[in-house]
Amino acid sequence: MFGYVTVCEPELKVKDLKKYRAYYCGLCRTLKEDYGFMGQMTLTYDMTFAVILLSSLYETIAKHEEHRCKVHPVKRQHMLWNEITSYAAAMNVLLAYYHMEDDWQDDHKVSSLMTKSLIQGKAKKIIEKYPRQSKVIQQSLRELGECERENSMDIDRAAGCFGRLMAELFVWKEDIWEKTLRKMGFYLGKFIYLMDAYEDLPEDRKKNRYNPLKELAKRPDYEVQMEQILRMMIAESTVRFEQLPCLVDIDILRNILYDGVWNHYNKIQMKKREEKNDDKKSI
């Protein structure tokens, strides 16, 4: 369900793209150093965004290092990291842990049990350090699981579960920015969930999997409705973002929120146009 909050590369300056990648590589290395290979596997673009956002908001200076890695064994990669990177890495692992736990309890997937057991020791330490976030993540994923079991078509309820989860992750500190960050994270989380459901709908129909958009998709104006809903969610999130006094890396952040989040949507629309053209040619 992650991977939607990333940059739109063609619209980003070269120096900003290099810095964005440095934050991404910094998060990747932190995951490896703190949680090993399994931790590294939880890396997401979405949490990279959280690192850049919170680092800008709290004016936290990032340390610069250069390292080689398995993906780039020849050339050293620029890496930026700070204490917020460590926080984001912990949240990545915690999300993966609870996701594996839910998969095991709901479907008894052996692979989920094995993955969970490999990161269980690290996850317990994170839970002790971040009980607030841990509690909300667990509750949100549990309620989302209930929506799936009930086959609930209440779109707002299902998306709200993930919205509350993201809202909690954005609150690194409970301070004057907490309320604004929660609102921003809540609507961004709903956007992520709905975009994921929109993209997965054709496959979910084929495999008879849960998707809260199945009923809405029966309407003739489904595509128009979905675009309006998605734009509403991201608009609510960006309104809160603009209320934050972020100055550092503002071009990267705005690129992601105003352009990058639509990368998948644009690809879906392009694919649909190509399919329509193919259908016309076959007639």
Short mmCIF file of C-alpha atoms in Angstrom, two decimals:
data_model
loop_
_atom_site.label_atom_id
_atom_site.label_comp_id
_atom_site.label_asym_id
_atom_site.label_seq_id
_atom_site.Cartn_x
_atom_site.Cartn_y
_atom_site.Cartn_z
CA MET A 1 0.00 0.00 0.00
CA PHE A 2 3.06 2.22 -0.02
CA GLY A 3 5.04 3.73 -2.88
CA TYR A 4 2.64 6.48 -3.98
CA VAL A 5 4.29 9.43 -2.26
CA THR A 6 7.33 9.97 -4.43
CA VAL A 7 8.86 12.62 -6.66
CA CYS A 8 7.93 13.56 -10.21
CA GLU A 9 11.45 13.42 -11.61
CA PRO A 10 10.92 15.42 -14.85
CA GLU A 11 9.65 18.39 -12.84
CA LEU A 12 12.46 18.36 -10.25
CA LYS A 13 15.75 20.22 -10.48
CA VAL A 14 18.85 18.02 -10.73
CA LYS A 15 20.26 19.20 -7.39
CA ASP A 16 16.95 18.51 -5.65
CA LEU A 17 16.67 15.06 -7.21
CA LYS A 18 20.19 14.23 -5.97
CA LYS A 19 19.27 15.39 -2.48
CA TYR A 20 16.02 13.39 -2.51
CA ARG A 21 17.94 10.26 -3.50
CA ALA A 22 20.47 10.96 -0.76
CA TYR A 23 17.66 10.99 1.83
CA TYR A 24 16.29 7.75 0.35
CA CYS A 25 19.71 6.08 0.47
CA GLY A 26 20.22 7.39 3.99
CA LEU A 27 17.00 5.75 5.13
CA CYS A 28 17.98 2.52 3.38
CA ARG A 29 21.36 2.41 5.13
CA THR A 30 19.83 3.25 8.52
CA LEU A 31 17.37 0.36 8.11
CA LYS A 32 20.24 -2.00 7.32
CA GLU A 33 22.44 -0.83 10.19
CA ASP A 34 19.68 -0.79 12.80
CA TYR A 35 17.53 -3.72 11.68
CA GLY A 36 19.57 -5.82 9.26
CA PHE A 37 18.60 -7.11 5.84
CA MET A 38 14.94 -7.72 6.79
CA GLY A 39 14.65 -4.15 8.01
CA GLN A 40 16.12 -2.91 4.75
CA MET A 41 13.39 -4.77 2.86
CA THR A 42 10.75 -2.48 4.44
CA LEU A 43 12.16 0.64 2.73
CA THR A 44 9.48 2.92 1.23
CA TYR A 45 9.35 6.20 -0.66
CA ASP A 46 6.52 7.32 1.60
CA MET A 47 8.67 7.30 4.72
CA THR A 48 11.43 9.10 2.79
CA PHE A 49 8.90 11.89 2.32
CA ALA A 50 8.24 11.88 6.07
CA VAL A 51 11.97 12.24 6.75
CA ILE A 52 12.28 15.25 4.43
CA LEU A 53 9.08 16.85 5.75
CA LEU A 54 9.95 16.51 9.44
CA SER A 55 13.59 17.45 8.89
CA SER A 56 12.44 20.64 7.17
CA LEU A 57 9.82 21.45 9.80
CA TYR A 58 12.15 20.95 12.76
CA GLU A 59 15.21 22.31 10.94
CA THR A 60 17.14 19.16 11.78
CA ILE A 61 20.56 19.13 10.15
CA ALA A 62 21.29 15.98 8.15
CA LYS A 63 24.74 14.39 8.18
CA HIS A 64 26.29 13.57 4.81
CA GLU A 65 28.14 10.34 4.10
CA GLU A 66 29.13 8.32 1.05
CA HIS A 67 28.92 4.53 0.95
CA ARG A 68 28.77 1.63 -1.47
CA CYS A 69 25.96 -0.89 -1.24
CA LYS A 70 24.77 -4.09 -2.92
CA VAL A 71 22.58 -2.14 -5.33
CA HIS A 72 25.47 0.24 -6.17
CA PRO A 73 28.66 -1.75 -5.50
CA VAL A 74 30.99 0.32 -7.72
CA LYS A 75 30.14 3.96 -7.10
CA ARG A 76 29.75 5.46 -3.65
CA GLN A 77 26.27 6.88 -3.05
CA HIS A 78 25.47 10.16 -1.31
CA MET A 79 23.51 9.58 1.89
CA LEU A 80 21.76 12.01 4.24
CA TRP A 81 20.51 10.98 7.65
CA ASN A 82 19.63 12.39 11.07
CA GLU A 83 17.59 11.41 14.14
CA ILE A 84 14.37 11.66 12.13
CA THR A 85 15.76 9.07 9.71
CA SER A 86 16.13 6.69 12.65
CA TYR A 87 12.52 7.41 13.65
CA ALA A 88 11.27 6.72 10.10
CA ALA A 89 13.27 3.49 9.97
CA ALA A 90 11.67 2.34 13.21
CA MET A 91 8.19 3.12 11.87
CA ASN A 92 8.95 1.19 8.67
CA VAL A 93 9.87 -1.92 10.65
CA LEU A 94 6.90 -1.52 12.99
CA LEU A 95 4.47 -1.30 10.06
CA ALA A 96 5.97 -4.42 8.50
CA TYR A 97 5.78 -6.29 11.81
CA TYR A 98 2.10 -5.56 12.43
CA HIS A 99 1.26 -6.25 8.79
CA MET A 100 2.89 -9.68 9.04
CA GLU A 101 1.11 -10.31 12.32
CA ASP A 102 -2.28 -9.54 10.76
CA ASP A 103 -1.52 -11.75 7.74
CA TRP A 104 -0.68 -14.64 10.04
CA GLN A 105 -3.76 -14.22 12.22
CA ASP A 106 -6.15 -13.72 9.29
CA ASP A 107 -4.81 -16.10 6.65
CA HIS A 108 -2.19 -18.18 8.52
CA LYS A 109 0.45 -17.37 5.91
CA VAL A 110 3.60 -19.25 6.84
CA SER A 111 5.76 -16.68 5.03
CA SER A 112 4.28 -13.92 7.20
CA LEU A 113 4.96 -15.89 10.38
CA MET A 114 8.57 -16.47 9.35
CA THR A 115 9.13 -12.81 8.44
CA LYS A 116 7.49 -11.69 11.66
CA SER A 117 9.72 -13.97 13.74
CA LEU A 118 12.84 -12.55 12.08
CA ILE A 119 12.06 -8.97 13.12
CA GLN A 120 10.14 -9.69 16.32
CA GLY A 121 13.01 -8.88 18.68
CA LYS A 122 13.69 -5.53 17.00
CA ALA A 123 9.97 -4.75 16.78
CA LYS A 124 9.46 -5.25 20.52
CA LYS A 125 12.15 -2.68 21.27
CA ILE A 126 10.46 -0.22 18.89
CA ILE A 127 7.10 -0.84 20.59
CA GLU A 128 8.66 -0.04 23.97
CA LYS A 129 10.23 3.15 22.61
CA TYR A 130 7.18 4.33 20.63
CA PRO A 131 4.07 3.01 22.46
CA ARG A 132 1.79 5.76 21.09
CA GLN A 133 2.53 5.05 17.46
CA SER A 134 2.56 1.31 18.06
CA LYS A 135 -0.91 1.30 19.61
CA VAL A 136 -2.49 3.32 16.80
CA ILE A 137 -0.82 1.29 14.02
CA GLN A 138 -2.05 -1.94 15.59
CA GLN A 139 -5.59 -0.61 16.11
CA SER A 140 -5.80 0.85 12.59
CA LEU A 141 -4.63 -2.34 10.87
CA ARG A 142 -6.98 -4.41 13.04
CA GLU A 143 -9.98 -2.25 12.06
CA LEU A 144 -8.91 -2.42 8.42
CA GLY A 145 -8.88 -6.19 8.77
CA GLU A 146 -12.43 -6.04 10.12
CA CYS A 147 -13.51 -4.04 7.06
CA GLU A 148 -12.08 -6.77 4.86
CA ARG A 149 -13.75 -9.60 6.79
CA GLU A 150 -17.10 -7.77 6.70
CA ASN A 151 -16.59 -6.90 3.02
CA SER A 152 -17.48 -3.33 3.96
CA MET A 153 -18.13 -0.98 1.07
CA ASP A 154 -17.91 2.03 3.38
CA ILE A 155 -15.08 3.80 1.58
CA ASP A 156 -14.63 6.48 4.22
CA ARG A 157 -14.37 3.91 7.01
CA ALA A 158 -11.78 1.79 5.23
CA ALA A 159 -9.67 4.73 4.06
CA GLY A 160 -9.99 6.35 7.47
CA CYS A 161 -8.18 3.41 9.08
CA PHE A 162 -5.10 4.07 7.01
CA GLY A 163 -5.54 7.80 7.43
CA ARG A 164 -5.32 7.50 11.23
CA LEU A 165 -2.25 5.32 10.86
CA MET A 166 -0.43 7.88 8.73
CA ALA A 167 -1.56 10.72 10.99
CA GLU A 168 0.16 9.05 13.93
CA LEU A 169 3.37 8.39 12.02
CA PHE A 170 3.66 12.05 11.08
CA VAL A 171 3.60 13.11 14.73
CA TRP A 172 7.24 12.73 15.72
CA LYS A 173 6.76 15.11 18.64
CA GLU A 174 3.58 16.09 20.47
CA ASP A 175 3.97 19.85 20.19
CA ILE A 176 2.43 22.91 18.52
CA TRP A 177 2.63 21.25 15.08
CA GLU A 178 0.90 18.06 16.17
CA LYS A 179 -2.62 19.02 15.12
CA THR A 180 -1.57 20.23 11.67
CA LEU A 181 0.66 17.22 11.04
CA ARG A 182 -2.12 14.85 12.08
CA LYS A 183 -4.58 16.41 9.63
CA MET A 184 -2.01 16.40 6.86
CA GLY A 185 -1.08 12.78 7.51
CA PHE A 186 -4.70 11.70 7.86
CA TYR A 187 -5.77 12.94 4.44
CA LEU A 188 -2.53 11.81 2.81
CA GLY A 189 -3.09 8.36 4.30
CA LYS A 190 -6.64 8.25 2.90
CA PHE A 191 -5.28 9.31 -0.48
CA ILE A 192 -2.68 6.50 -0.41
CA TYR A 193 -5.28 3.90 0.53
CA LEU A 194 -7.76 5.01 -2.12
CA MET A 195 -5.12 5.28 -4.83
CA ASP A 196 -3.99 1.75 -3.99
CA ALA A 197 -7.58 0.46 -4.09
CA TYR A 198 -8.17 2.26 -7.41
CA GLU A 199 -5.05 0.75 -8.96
CA ASP A 200 -5.74 -2.76 -7.62
CA LEU A 201 -9.46 -2.91 -8.49
CA PRO A 202 -9.15 -4.86 -11.80
CA GLU A 203 -6.90 -7.48 -10.17
CA ASP A 204 -9.03 -7.64 -7.02
CA ARG A 205 -12.10 -8.36 -9.16
CA LYS A 206 -10.35 -11.20 -10.97
CA LYS A 207 -9.12 -12.81 -7.76
CA ASN A 208 -12.28 -11.99 -5.77
CA ARG A 209 -10.33 -10.01 -3.20
CA TYR A 210 -11.65 -7.27 -0.95
CA ASN A 211 -11.80 -3.77 -2.38
CA PRO A 212 -14.10 -1.03 -0.99
CA LEU A 213 -14.46 0.54 -4.44
CA LYS A 214 -16.34 -2.38 -6.01
CA GLU A 215 -19.79 -0.85 -5.52
CA LEU A 216 -18.77 2.65 -6.55
CA ALA A 217 -17.15 1.21 -9.68
CA LYS A 218 -20.56 0.05 -10.90
CA ARG A 219 -21.65 3.66 -11.39
CA PRO A 220 -21.31 5.16 -14.88
CA ASP A 221 -19.54 8.20 -13.42
CA TYR A 222 -17.04 6.09 -11.44
CA GLU A 223 -13.93 7.57 -13.04
CA VAL A 224 -15.12 11.13 -12.47
CA GLN A 225 -16.06 10.35 -8.88
CA MET A 226 -12.68 8.75 -8.14
CA GLU A 227 -10.73 11.65 -9.54
CA GLN A 228 -12.79 14.08 -7.46
CA ILE A 229 -12.32 12.03 -4.28
CA LEU A 230 -8.57 11.69 -4.79
CA ARG A 231 -8.19 15.40 -5.54
CA MET A 232 -10.22 16.25 -2.46
CA MET A 233 -8.00 14.10 -0.23
CA ILE A 234 -4.72 15.52 -1.52
CA ALA A 235 -6.12 19.07 -1.42
CA GLU A 236 -7.02 18.68 2.27
CA SER A 237 -3.52 17.37 2.94
CA THR A 238 -1.71 20.12 1.05
CA VAL A 239 -3.75 22.84 2.77
CA ARG A 240 -2.32 21.64 6.10
CA PHE A 241 1.15 21.31 4.61
CA GLU A 242 1.15 24.94 3.53
CA GLN A 243 0.35 25.92 7.13
CA LEU A 244 3.67 24.46 8.28
CA PRO A 245 6.76 26.75 8.31
CA CYS A 246 8.80 24.49 6.02
CA LEU A 247 11.52 26.32 4.11
CA VAL A 248 14.34 23.83 3.61
CA ASP A 249 13.72 21.42 0.70
CA ILE A 250 10.38 23.10 0.01
CA ASP A 251 10.72 22.48 -3.74
CA ILE A 252 11.14 18.73 -3.15
CA LEU A 253 8.16 18.59 -0.81
CA ARG A 254 5.89 20.53 -3.15
CA ASN A 255 7.01 18.44 -6.11
CA ILE A 256 5.93 15.31 -4.27
CA LEU A 257 2.60 16.64 -2.99
CA TYR A 258 1.48 18.47 -6.12
CA ASP A 259 2.95 16.25 -8.85
CA GLY A 260 4.61 13.07 -7.61
CA VAL A 261 1.56 11.62 -5.85
CA TRP A 262 -0.17 11.50 -9.24
CA ASN A 263 2.50 9.34 -10.94
CA HIS A 264 0.54 6.11 -10.53
CA TYR A 265 -2.78 7.72 -11.45
CA ASN A 266 -1.33 9.08 -14.68
CA LYS A 267 0.12 5.67 -15.57
CA ILE A 268 -3.27 4.05 -14.96
CA GLN A 269 -4.98 6.57 -17.25
CA MET A 270 -2.36 6.05 -19.95
CA LYS A 271 -2.85 2.28 -19.75
CA LYS A 272 -6.63 2.67 -20.04
CA ARG A 273 -6.27 4.89 -23.11
CA GLU A 274 -3.96 2.35 -24.73
CA GLU A 275 -6.44 -0.46 -24.02
CA LYS A 276 -9.27 1.58 -25.57
CA ASN A 277 -7.19 2.24 -28.67
CA ASP A 278 -6.35 -1.45 -28.95
CA ASP A 279 -10.03 -2.34 -28.67
CA LYS A 280 -10.90 0.12 -31.46
CA LYS A 281 -8.21 -1.33 -33.73
CA SER A 282 -9.48 -4.87 -33.16
CA ILE A 283 -13.03 -3.96 -34.24
#
